[in-house]
């Protein structure tokens, strides 16, 4: 529900600060667990800038898990034919030096994920999420209200002050949780004094960029999602959101030598008319939503008394390394591309090789593993399906009562799932039922409950031996392979901090 009349005092289970992509998805995740959620968003209207342009497989897999219609969402995005190429050119109409594929969008990608990446402007994604939030009975969304402060009344009860932007009226909201989804520039985090520790590379290399949003029909040019333009007049990147209408041009400048006042509307128009082109990181939104999924099932586990509250602090421990790896890659991309401005053509081949990784980051998208001690030194365009604990369950196509699904669809987020190798593993399922476990474990048997259409999946995930099982957490990440009830109890105890 979207509301604009906030009463002076209200209660909710979870208060979410920030109604952008991450806030909206977090609300949808939590509402499924029957929690009441209130979102407060400071702005009455969203900015029209398209911002993020690509959504990755893991984010789409999470949408799919919460029952959002990803097929419909794809219809408001860019078709793969129009969005799968990066072009390195002198100008859009001029000489082309080279092209690279943009991420994995081809049909072969369906071997590793049910949901290949695609391009969509962030406002269209937000519209889609807002429609889902509007029709959700457990969520209320208030715009034009600002979170100001909170204090703890008693254990498990937080009281937040919320200010209505137009009238300045203060209201109070009581909740068990307050989640800040305000992103890197979050006000709430600053107000709570929670430090933001940017990567050292960011601090050393402050980057100033100008981004010009423009509408134009450029269908006369070849399709391309990123145009990397390098000409004597200007260097920068054009990002395509809709070939017939929606574009952004991004260029970098040095504030020591160039005053931001130079970028008048007239100047920007000229720049676009001469159409020169720079890719930006694509990880912000994608990281935020995987963060939200990790936190949501843990809150559910605490609320259901499956887990001790200590599980909530495993959130930082598990998610931070993933976010840091993403941020490092973004910094690397930015610095590499920034360096490109001083030396152009001779080094183009070398630059292209160095940048190929920027345009295929599949390992960061679906190959990350929770609890990994060291950052893997594999390139980010390398993905190898794995059954190691903490990995995302390996995708394969399956048939369930004649329906074509993904193995990921077997784990809907509401419970743990035990996948069994064959009938001889049924004894394991019976044993699980006979003991008093604190959690719900849903058991599914390969060959009868679901038929795997890729013969190598069972050995990849360790289910080719008879009488074996694979225990998967609600967030679709692997808890471990099991052959006995003792294995299951031990894995659960460690995971639930009990
Ligand atoms: C809202 O919460 C109830 C439990 O209170 C749950 O049964 C229902 O499925 C939730 N609705 C949605 C749309 O998630
Ligand atoms: C079958 O699964 C393996 C990994 O388990 C994967 O590498 C391969 O691409 C899949 N093949 C097809 C046709 O989906
Ligand atoms: C899990 O699989 C590994 C090899 O993949 C094996 O060494 C280990 O014993 C298995 N654990 C259980 C509990 O079956």
Coordinates of C-alpha atoms and ligand atoms in Angstrom, one line a residue:
X1 CA 0.0 0.0 0.0
X2 CA 1.2 3.5 -0.7
X3 CA 0.0 6.0 1.9
X4 CA 0.6 9.7 2.5
X5 CA -1.1 10.1 5.8
X6 CA 1.1 8.9 8.5
X7 CA -0.6 8.9 11.9
X8 CA 1.2 10.4 14.9
X9 CA 2.0 7.0 16.4
X10 CA 2.2 3.6 14.6
X11 CA 3.8 0.2 15.1
X12 CA 5.3 -2.2 12.6
X13 CA 7.7 -5.2 12.8
X14 CA 10.3 -3.7 10.5
X15 CA 10.9 -0.1 9.5
X16 CA 12.9 0.4 6.3
X17 CA 14.6 3.7 5.7
X18 CA 14.8 4.4 1.9
X19 CA 12.4 3.4 -0.8
X20 CA 14.8 2.7 -3.7
X21 CA 15.4 -0.6 -5.3
X22 CA 17.0 -2.2 -2.3
X23 CA 14.4 -0.9 0.2
X24 CA 11.5 -2.1 -1.9
X25 CA 13.0 -5.6 -2.4
X26 CA 13.8 -5.9 1.3
X27 CA 10.2 -5.1 2.1
X28 CA 8.9 -7.7 -0.4
X29 CA 11.3 -10.3 1.1
X30 CA 10.2 -9.7 4.7
X31 CA 6.5 -9.4 3.9
X32 CA 6.5 -13.0 2.6
X33 CA 7.5 -14.1 6.1
X34 CA 4.4 -12.5 7.4
X35 CA 6.2 -9.5 9.0
X36 CA 4.6 -6.1 8.7
X37 CA 6.9 -3.6 7.0
X38 CA 6.8 0.1 6.8
X39 CA 9.0 1.9 4.2
X40 CA 9.8 5.6 4.7
X41 CA 11.1 7.6 1.7
X42 CA 12.2 11.2 2.0
X43 CA 11.6 12.2 -1.6
X44 CA 8.1 12.7 -3.0
X45 CA 9.3 11.9 -6.5
X46 CA 12.1 9.7 -7.7
X47 CA 14.9 11.3 -9.8
X48 CA 14.4 10.7 -13.5
X49 CA 18.0 9.7 -14.1
X50 CA 18.2 6.0 -15.2
X51 CA 21.3 5.3 -12.9
X52 CA 22.0 1.5 -12.8
X53 CA 21.4 -0.2 -16.2
X54 CA 22.1 -3.9 -15.7
X55 CA 20.5 -6.4 -13.4
X56 CA 22.5 -9.6 -12.8
X57 CA 21.4 -13.2 -12.6
X58 CA 21.6 -13.5 -8.8
X59 CA 19.3 -10.5 -8.4
X60 CA 16.8 -11.9 -10.9
X61 CA 17.0 -15.4 -9.2
X62 CA 16.1 -13.6 -5.9
X63 CA 13.2 -11.9 -7.6
X64 CA 12.1 -15.3 -9.0
X65 CA 12.3 -16.8 -5.5
X66 CA 9.9 -14.2 -4.1
X67 CA 7.5 -14.8 -6.9
X68 CA 8.0 -11.7 -9.0
X69 CA 7.3 -12.1 -12.7
X70 CA 10.7 -11.8 -14.2
X71 CA 9.4 -12.5 -17.7
X72 CA 7.2 -9.4 -17.5
X73 CA 10.1 -7.4 -16.1
X74 CA 12.2 -8.4 -19.1
X75 CA 9.6 -6.9 -21.4
X76 CA 10.4 -3.4 -19.9
X77 CA 14.1 -3.9 -20.5
X78 CA 16.4 -3.9 -23.5
X79 CA 16.4 -7.0 -25.6
X80 CA 19.7 -9.0 -25.6
X81 CA 20.3 -8.2 -29.3
X82 CA 20.2 -4.5 -28.4
X83 CA 22.1 -4.8 -25.2
X84 CA 24.9 -7.3 -25.6
X85 CA 27.7 -5.3 -27.1
X86 CA 30.3 -2.8 -25.9
X87 CA 31.7 -0.6 -28.7
X88 CA 35.0 1.2 -28.7
X89 CA 34.8 4.1 -31.2
X90 CA 36.0 7.5 -32.2
X91 CA 32.4 8.7 -32.3
X92 CA 29.1 6.9 -32.7
X93 CA 29.0 7.7 -36.4
X94 CA 32.7 7.4 -36.9
X95 CA 35.5 4.8 -36.8
X96 CA 35.0 1.7 -34.7
X97 CA 38.2 0.3 -33.1
X98 CA 36.8 -2.9 -31.6
X99 CA 33.8 -4.5 -29.8
X100 CA 33.5 -6.7 -26.8
X101 CA 30.5 -8.8 -25.7
X102 CA 28.6 -7.2 -22.7
X103 CA 28.3 -9.8 -20.0
X104 CA 26.6 -13.2 -20.7
X105 CA 23.3 -12.8 -22.3
X106 CA 23.3 -15.5 -25.0
X107 CA 21.3 -18.8 -24.9
X108 CA 24.3 -20.7 -23.5
X109 CA 23.9 -18.7 -20.3
X110 CA 20.8 -20.8 -19.5
X111 CA 23.2 -23.6 -18.6
X112 CA 24.4 -21.8 -15.5
X113 CA 21.4 -19.7 -14.5
X114 CA 17.7 -19.6 -15.2
X115 CA 17.9 -15.8 -15.3
X116 CA 20.6 -14.3 -17.5
X117 CA 21.6 -10.7 -17.0
X118 CA 19.7 -8.0 -18.9
X119 CA 19.7 -4.2 -19.2
X120 CA 16.9 -2.1 -17.8
X121 CA 16.8 1.5 -16.6
X122 CA 16.6 1.7 -12.8
X123 CA 13.4 3.8 -12.8
X124 CA 11.6 1.0 -14.8
X125 CA 12.8 -1.6 -12.3
X126 CA 11.6 0.6 -9.4
X127 CA 8.2 1.0 -11.1
X128 CA 7.9 -2.8 -11.3
X129 CA 8.8 -3.2 -7.6
X130 CA 6.5 -0.4 -6.5
X131 CA 3.6 -2.1 -8.2
X132 CA 4.4 -5.3 -6.2
X133 CA 4.7 -3.3 -3.0
X134 CA 1.3 -1.5 -3.7
X135 CA -0.5 -4.7 -3.9
X136 CA 1.2 -6.2 -0.8
X137 CA -1.1 -6.3 2.2
X138 CA 1.9 -6.5 4.6
X139 CA 3.7 -3.4 3.4
X140 CA 3.0 0.3 3.8
X141 CA 5.0 2.8 1.8
X142 CA 5.2 6.5 2.8
X143 CA 6.8 9.1 0.6
X144 CA 7.9 12.6 1.7
X145 CA 8.8 11.5 5.2
X146 CA 12.2 11.5 6.7
X147 CA 13.7 9.2 9.3
X148 CA 15.3 11.4 12.0
X149 CA 16.5 9.3 15.0
X150 CA 15.8 6.2 17.0
X151 CA 16.2 5.0 20.5
X152 CA 15.7 1.6 22.2
X153 CA 12.7 1.6 24.5
X154 CA 13.3 -2.0 25.8
X155 CA 14.8 -5.1 24.4
X156 CA 13.5 -5.6 20.9
X157 CA 11.6 -2.3 20.8
X158 CA 13.0 0.6 18.8
X159 CA 11.2 4.0 18.7
X160 CA 12.0 6.1 15.6
X161 CA 11.1 9.8 15.0
X162 CA 9.9 10.4 11.5
X163 CA 9.4 13.9 10.1
X164 CA 6.9 14.8 7.4
X165 CA 8.8 16.9 4.9
X166 CA 6.0 19.2 3.9
X167 CA 4.6 20.2 7.3
X168 CA 7.6 19.4 9.5
X169 CA 5.3 17.3 11.8
X170 CA 7.0 14.7 13.9
X171 CA 5.6 11.2 14.3
X172 CA 6.7 8.1 16.2
X173 CA 7.1 4.6 14.8
X174 CA 7.8 1.6 17.0
X175 CA 9.4 -1.4 15.4
X176 CA 11.5 -4.4 16.3
X177 CA 14.0 -3.7 13.5
X178 CA 15.2 -0.6 11.6
X179 CA 16.9 -1.3 8.3
X180 CA 18.7 1.4 6.5
X181 CA 18.5 1.0 2.7
X182 CA 19.9 4.5 2.0
X183 CA 22.9 3.4 0.0
X184 CA 26.5 4.8 0.2
X185 CA 25.3 8.3 1.0
X186 CA 22.9 7.3 3.7
X187 CA 21.7 10.0 6.1
X188 CA 20.5 7.5 8.7
X189 CA 23.9 5.8 8.9
X190 CA 25.6 9.2 9.4
X191 CA 23.1 10.1 12.1
X192 CA 23.6 6.8 13.9
X193 CA 27.4 7.4 13.8
X194 CA 28.0 4.1 12.0
X195 CA 31.3 4.5 10.1
X196 CA 31.5 4.1 6.4
X197 CA 34.8 2.7 5.4
X198 CA 35.5 3.3 1.8
X199 CA 38.2 1.3 0.1
X200 CA 41.6 3.0 0.3
X201 CA 41.6 3.2 -3.5
X202 CA 38.5 5.4 -3.4
X203 CA 40.0 7.8 -1.0
X204 CA 43.2 8.2 -3.1
X205 CA 41.4 8.4 -6.4
X206 CA 38.5 10.7 -6.0
X207 CA 36.7 10.7 -9.3
X208 CA 34.5 13.6 -10.6
X209 CA 32.2 12.8 -13.4
X210 CA 29.6 14.6 -15.4
X211 CA 26.6 12.6 -16.5
X212 CA 24.1 14.0 -19.1
X213 CA 20.7 12.3 -19.5
X214 CA 19.3 12.9 -22.9
X215 CA 16.4 11.6 -25.1
X216 CA 17.2 10.8 -28.7
X217 CA 16.3 8.3 -31.4
X218 CA 19.7 6.7 -32.3
X219 CA 18.4 3.5 -33.9
X220 CA 20.3 4.5 -37.0
X221 CA 23.5 3.4 -35.2
X222 CA 24.4 -0.2 -34.5
X223 CA 23.0 -1.6 -31.3
X224 CA 25.3 -1.4 -28.3
X225 CA 24.8 -1.0 -24.6
X226 CA 28.0 0.9 -23.9
X227 CA 29.8 3.1 -26.3
X228 CA 33.3 3.9 -25.2
X229 CA 34.2 7.0 -27.1
X230 CA 37.7 8.3 -27.4
X231 CA 38.3 11.3 -29.6
X232 CA 40.5 14.4 -29.5
X233 CA 37.4 16.4 -28.5
X234 CA 36.2 14.4 -25.6
X235 CA 36.4 11.0 -23.9
X236 CA 33.5 9.4 -22.2
X237 CA 30.9 6.6 -22.3
X238 CA 27.4 6.6 -23.7
X239 CA 25.0 4.2 -22.0
X240 CA 22.0 3.0 -23.9
X241 CA 18.7 2.5 -22.0
X242 CA 16.4 2.6 -25.0
X243 CA 17.9 2.9 -28.5
X244 CA 14.9 5.0 -29.7
X245 CA 14.7 7.3 -26.7
X246 CA 16.8 7.1 -23.5
X247 CA 20.6 7.7 -23.2
X248 CA 23.2 8.9 -20.8
X249 CA 26.6 10.3 -21.5
X250 CA 29.3 10.1 -18.8
X251 CA 32.6 11.9 -18.9
X252 CA 35.3 12.6 -16.3
X253 CA 36.8 15.9 -15.4
X254 CA 39.5 17.2 -13.1
X255 CA 38.0 19.9 -10.7
X256 CA 41.6 21.4 -10.4
X257 CA 41.7 22.2 -14.1
X258 CA 38.0 22.4 -14.9
X259 CA 35.3 24.3 -13.1
X260 CA 32.0 22.4 -12.7
X261 CA 30.4 25.7 -13.9
X262 CA 31.7 24.9 -17.3
X263 CA 28.9 22.3 -17.7
X264 CA 26.1 24.5 -18.6
X265 CA 23.1 23.2 -20.4
X266 CA 24.4 24.7 -23.6
X267 CA 27.8 23.0 -23.2
X268 CA 26.1 19.6 -22.5
X269 CA 24.0 20.0 -25.6
X270 CA 27.0 20.6 -27.7
X271 CA 28.8 17.7 -26.1
X272 CA 25.9 15.4 -27.0
X273 CA 25.6 16.8 -30.5
X274 CA 29.3 15.9 -31.0
X275 CA 28.5 12.6 -29.4
X276 CA 31.7 11.4 -28.0
X277 CA 31.7 8.2 -24.7
X278 CA 32.6 5.3 -20.0
X279 CA 31.4 2.4 -18.3
X280 CA 30.5 2.6 -14.7
X281 CA 30.3 -0.1 -12.0
X282 CA 27.2 -2.3 -12.2
X283 CA 27.3 -3.7 -8.7
X284 CA 25.6 -1.2 -6.4
X285 CA 22.0 -2.4 -6.8
X286 CA 22.9 -6.0 -7.3
X287 CA 25.0 -6.1 -4.1
X288 CA 22.2 -4.4 -2.1
X289 CA 19.6 -6.9 -3.0
X290 CA 21.8 -9.9 -2.2
X291 CA 22.5 -8.2 1.1
X292 CA 18.8 -7.9 1.7
X293 CA 18.1 -11.5 1.0
X294 CA 20.8 -12.6 3.4
X295 CA 19.4 -10.5 6.2
X296 CA 15.7 -11.2 5.5
X297 CA 15.9 -15.0 6.1
X298 CA 18.0 -14.4 9.2
X299 CA 15.4 -12.1 10.6
X300 CA 12.7 -14.7 9.8
X301 CA 14.8 -17.3 11.6
X302 CA 15.1 -15.2 14.7
X303 CA 11.4 -14.3 14.6
X304 CA 10.4 -18.0 14.3
X305 CA 12.9 -18.8 17.1
X306 CA 14.8 -21.1 14.8
X307 CA 18.0 -19.2 15.5
X308 CA 19.6 -17.1 18.3
X309 CA 19.9 -13.4 17.7
X310 CA 23.6 -13.9 17.1
X311 CA 22.8 -15.1 13.6
X312 CA 22.0 -11.4 12.7
X313 CA 25.6 -10.4 13.2
X314 CA 26.8 -13.1 10.8
X315 CA 25.3 -10.8 8.2
X316 CA 28.3 -8.5 8.1
X317 CA 30.8 -11.4 8.3
X318 CA 29.2 -13.1 5.3
X319 CA 28.2 -10.2 3.1
X320 CA 31.0 -7.8 3.7
X321 CA 33.7 -9.8 1.8
X322 CA 31.3 -10.1 -1.1
X323 CA 30.6 -6.4 -1.2
X324 CA 34.3 -5.6 -0.8
X325 CA 35.1 -7.9 -3.8
X326 CA 32.5 -6.1 -5.9
X327 CA 33.7 -2.7 -4.8
X328 CA 37.3 -3.6 -5.6
X329 CA 36.3 -4.6 -9.1
X330 CA 34.5 -1.4 -9.6
X331 CA 37.5 0.6 -8.5
X332 CA 39.7 -1.4 -10.7
X333 CA 37.5 -0.7 -13.7
X334 CA 37.3 3.0 -12.9
X335 CA 41.1 3.4 -12.5
X336 CA 41.8 1.4 -15.6
X337 CA 39.5 3.4 -17.7
X338 CA 40.6 6.7 -16.2
X339 CA 44.2 5.9 -17.0
X340 CA 43.1 5.3 -20.6
X341 CA 42.6 9.0 -21.2
X342 CA 46.3 9.8 -21.4
X343 CA 47.4 7.2 -23.9
X344 CA 45.0 6.1 -26.6
X345 CA 45.4 4.1 -29.7
X346 CA 48.6 2.2 -29.5
X347 CA 47.6 0.6 -26.2
X348 CA 44.0 -0.1 -27.2
X349 CA 44.5 -3.9 -27.6
X350 CA 46.1 -4.1 -24.2
X351 CA 43.4 -1.9 -22.7
X352 CA 40.7 -4.2 -24.3
X353 CA 42.3 -7.3 -22.7
X354 CA 42.5 -5.5 -19.4
X355 CA 38.9 -4.4 -19.6
X356 CA 37.4 -7.6 -20.8
X357 CA 36.9 -8.6 -17.2
X358 CA 34.8 -5.5 -16.6
X359 CA 32.3 -6.7 -19.1
X360 CA 32.0 -10.3 -17.9
X361 CA 31.9 -10.5 -14.1
X362 CA 30.0 -13.8 -13.8
X363 CA 32.0 -14.9 -10.8
X364 CA 31.0 -11.9 -8.8
X365 CA 27.4 -12.4 -9.8
X366 CA 26.8 -16.1 -9.1
X367 CA 30.1 -17.6 -8.1
X368 CA 30.7 -15.9 -4.7
X369 CA 30.8 -18.2 -1.7
X370 CA 29.9 -17.3 1.9
X371 CA 32.5 -18.0 4.5
X372 CA 35.4 -18.0 2.1
X373 CA 38.6 -17.2 4.0
X374 CA 40.5 -15.6 1.2
X375 CA 39.4 -13.6 -1.8
X376 CA 39.7 -16.0 -4.7
X377 CA 42.4 -15.0 -7.2
X378 CA 40.4 -16.3 -10.1
X379 CA 39.4 -13.7 -12.7
X380 CA 35.9 -12.4 -12.3
X381 CA 34.9 -13.9 -15.7
X382 CA 35.5 -17.4 -14.4
X383 CA 32.7 -19.4 -12.9
X384 CA 33.0 -23.0 -11.9
X385 CA 29.8 -24.7 -10.4
X386 CA 30.7 -25.9 -6.9
X387 CA 29.1 -27.8 -4.1
X388 CA 31.3 -26.3 -1.4
X389 CA 29.4 -25.0 1.6
X390 CA 28.4 -21.4 1.2
X391 CA 28.1 -21.6 -2.6
X392 CA 24.9 -20.8 -4.4
X393 CA 23.1 -24.1 -5.3
X394 CA 24.2 -25.1 -8.8
X395 CA 21.5 -24.4 -11.4
X396 CA 20.2 -27.1 -13.7
X397 CA 17.0 -27.4 -15.5
X398 CA 14.5 -29.9 -14.0
X399 CA 11.1 -31.2 -14.7
X400 CA 8.6 -31.2 -11.9
X401 CA 5.2 -32.7 -12.8
X402 CA 5.8 -31.8 -16.4
X403 CA 6.8 -28.2 -15.5
X404 CA 10.2 -26.9 -16.7
X405 CA 12.0 -25.3 -13.7
X406 CA 15.4 -24.6 -12.2
X407 CA 16.9 -26.5 -9.3
X408 CA 16.9 -23.1 -7.6
X409 CA 13.1 -23.1 -7.7
X410 CA 13.2 -26.0 -5.3
X411 CA 14.3 -23.6 -2.5
X412 CA 11.5 -21.0 -2.1
X413 CA 13.0 -19.3 0.9
X414 CA 10.4 -20.3 3.5
X415 CA 12.4 -23.3 4.8
X416 CA 15.6 -25.3 4.6
X417 CA 15.6 -27.9 1.9
X418 CA 17.1 -31.3 1.9
X419 CA 17.7 -32.7 -1.6
X420 CA 18.0 -36.5 -1.6
X421 CA 20.0 -38.6 -4.1
X422 CA 17.5 -41.4 -4.5
X423 CA 15.0 -43.6 -2.7
X424 CA 17.7 -45.2 -0.5
X425 CA 18.0 -41.7 1.1
X426 CA 14.4 -41.8 2.2
X427 CA 15.5 -43.2 5.6
X428 CA 17.4 -39.9 6.1
X429 CA 14.2 -38.0 5.5
X430 CA 12.3 -40.3 7.9
X431 CA 15.0 -39.8 10.5
X432 CA 14.8 -36.0 10.1
X433 CA 11.1 -36.1 10.7
X434 CA 11.4 -38.3 13.8
X435 CA 13.6 -35.9 15.7
X436 CA 12.6 -32.6 17.0
X437 CA 14.4 -30.0 14.9
X438 CA 14.0 -26.3 15.6
X439 CA 13.5 -25.5 11.9
X440 CA 11.4 -26.6 9.0
X441 CA 13.2 -28.9 6.5
X442 CA 11.5 -29.7 3.3
X443 CA 12.7 -32.9 1.7
X444 CA 12.7 -33.6 -2.0
X445 CA 13.9 -36.7 -3.7
X446 CA 15.8 -36.7 -7.1
X447 CA 14.2 -38.9 -9.7
X448 CA 10.7 -38.8 -8.1
X449 CA 10.0 -35.3 -6.8
X450 CA 12.0 -33.7 -9.5
X451 CA 13.9 -35.0 -12.6
X452 CA 17.2 -33.3 -13.4
X453 CA 17.7 -32.8 -17.2
X454 CA 21.5 -32.4 -17.0
X455 CA 23.2 -35.7 -16.2
X456 CA 26.3 -34.1 -14.7
X457 CA 24.4 -32.0 -12.0
X458 CA 24.1 -34.9 -9.5
X459 CA 27.9 -35.4 -9.4
X460 CA 28.6 -31.7 -9.4
X461 CA 26.6 -31.2 -6.2
X462 CA 27.6 -34.5 -4.7
X463 CA 24.3 -36.4 -5.1
X464 CA 25.6 -39.2 -7.3
X465 CA 26.3 -41.5 -4.4
X466 CA 23.2 -43.4 -3.1
X467 CA 21.8 -42.5 0.3
X468 CA 23.2 -39.0 0.3
X469 CA 21.7 -35.6 0.8
X470 CA 22.4 -32.0 0.2
X471 CA 21.2 -29.5 2.7
X472 CA 20.4 -26.0 1.4
X473 CA 19.6 -22.8 3.3
X474 CA 16.5 -20.7 2.6
X475 CA 18.7 -18.3 0.6
X476 CA 19.6 -21.0 -1.8
X477 CA 23.2 -21.3 -0.6
X478 CA 24.6 -24.7 0.3
X479 CA 24.9 -25.7 4.0
X480 CA 26.6 -29.0 3.3
X481 CA 26.4 -32.6 2.1
X482 CA 24.9 -35.0 4.6
X483 CA 24.6 -38.7 5.1
X484 CA 23.2 -38.8 8.6
X485 CA 20.9 -37.0 11.0
X486 CA 24.0 -36.1 13.1
X487 CA 25.5 -34.3 10.1
X488 CA 22.3 -32.3 9.7
X489 CA 22.1 -31.4 13.4
X490 CA 25.8 -30.3 13.4
X491 CA 25.4 -28.1 10.3
X492 CA 22.2 -26.5 11.6
X493 CA 23.7 -25.7 15.0
X494 CA 26.6 -23.9 13.4
X495 CA 24.4 -22.1 10.9
X496 CA 21.8 -21.0 13.5
X497 CA 24.4 -20.0 16.1
X498 CA 22.6 -22.3 18.6
Ligands
LIG1 C1 1.3 -11.3 4.7 O1 1.4 -12.0 6.0 C2 0.6 -13.1 6.1 C3 0.9 -13.6 7.6 O2 0.6 -12.6 8.5 C4 1.0 -14.2 5.1 O3 0.2 -15.3 5.3 C5 0.9 -13.6 3.7 O4 1.3 -14.6 2.8 C6 1.7 -12.3 3.6 N1 1.4 -11.7 2.3 C7 2.3 -11.5 1.3 C8 1.7 -10.9 0.1 O5 3.4 -11.8 1.4
LIG2 C1 25.4 -29.3 -17.1 O1 25.8 -29.0 -15.8 C2 27.2 -28.6 -15.8 C3 27.6 -28.3 -14.3 O2 26.9 -29.1 -13.4 C4 27.5 -27.4 -16.6 O3 28.8 -27.1 -16.6 C5 27.0 -27.7 -18.0 O4 27.1 -26.5 -18.8 C6 25.5 -28.1 -18.0 N1 25.1 -28.5 -19.4 C7 24.0 -28.0 -19.9 C8 23.7 -28.5 -21.3 O5 23.2 -27.4 -19.3
LIG3 C1 30.8 -34.4 1.8 O1 31.5 -34.6 0.6 C2 32.9 -34.7 0.7 C3 33.5 -34.8 -0.6 O2 32.9 -34.1 -1.6 C4 33.3 -35.8 1.6 O3 34.7 -35.8 1.8 C5 32.6 -35.7 2.9 O4 32.8 -36.8 3.7 C6 31.1 -35.5 2.7 N1 30.4 -35.4 4.0 C7 29.4 -36.1 4.4 C8 28.9 -35.7 5.7 O5 28.9 -36.9 3.7

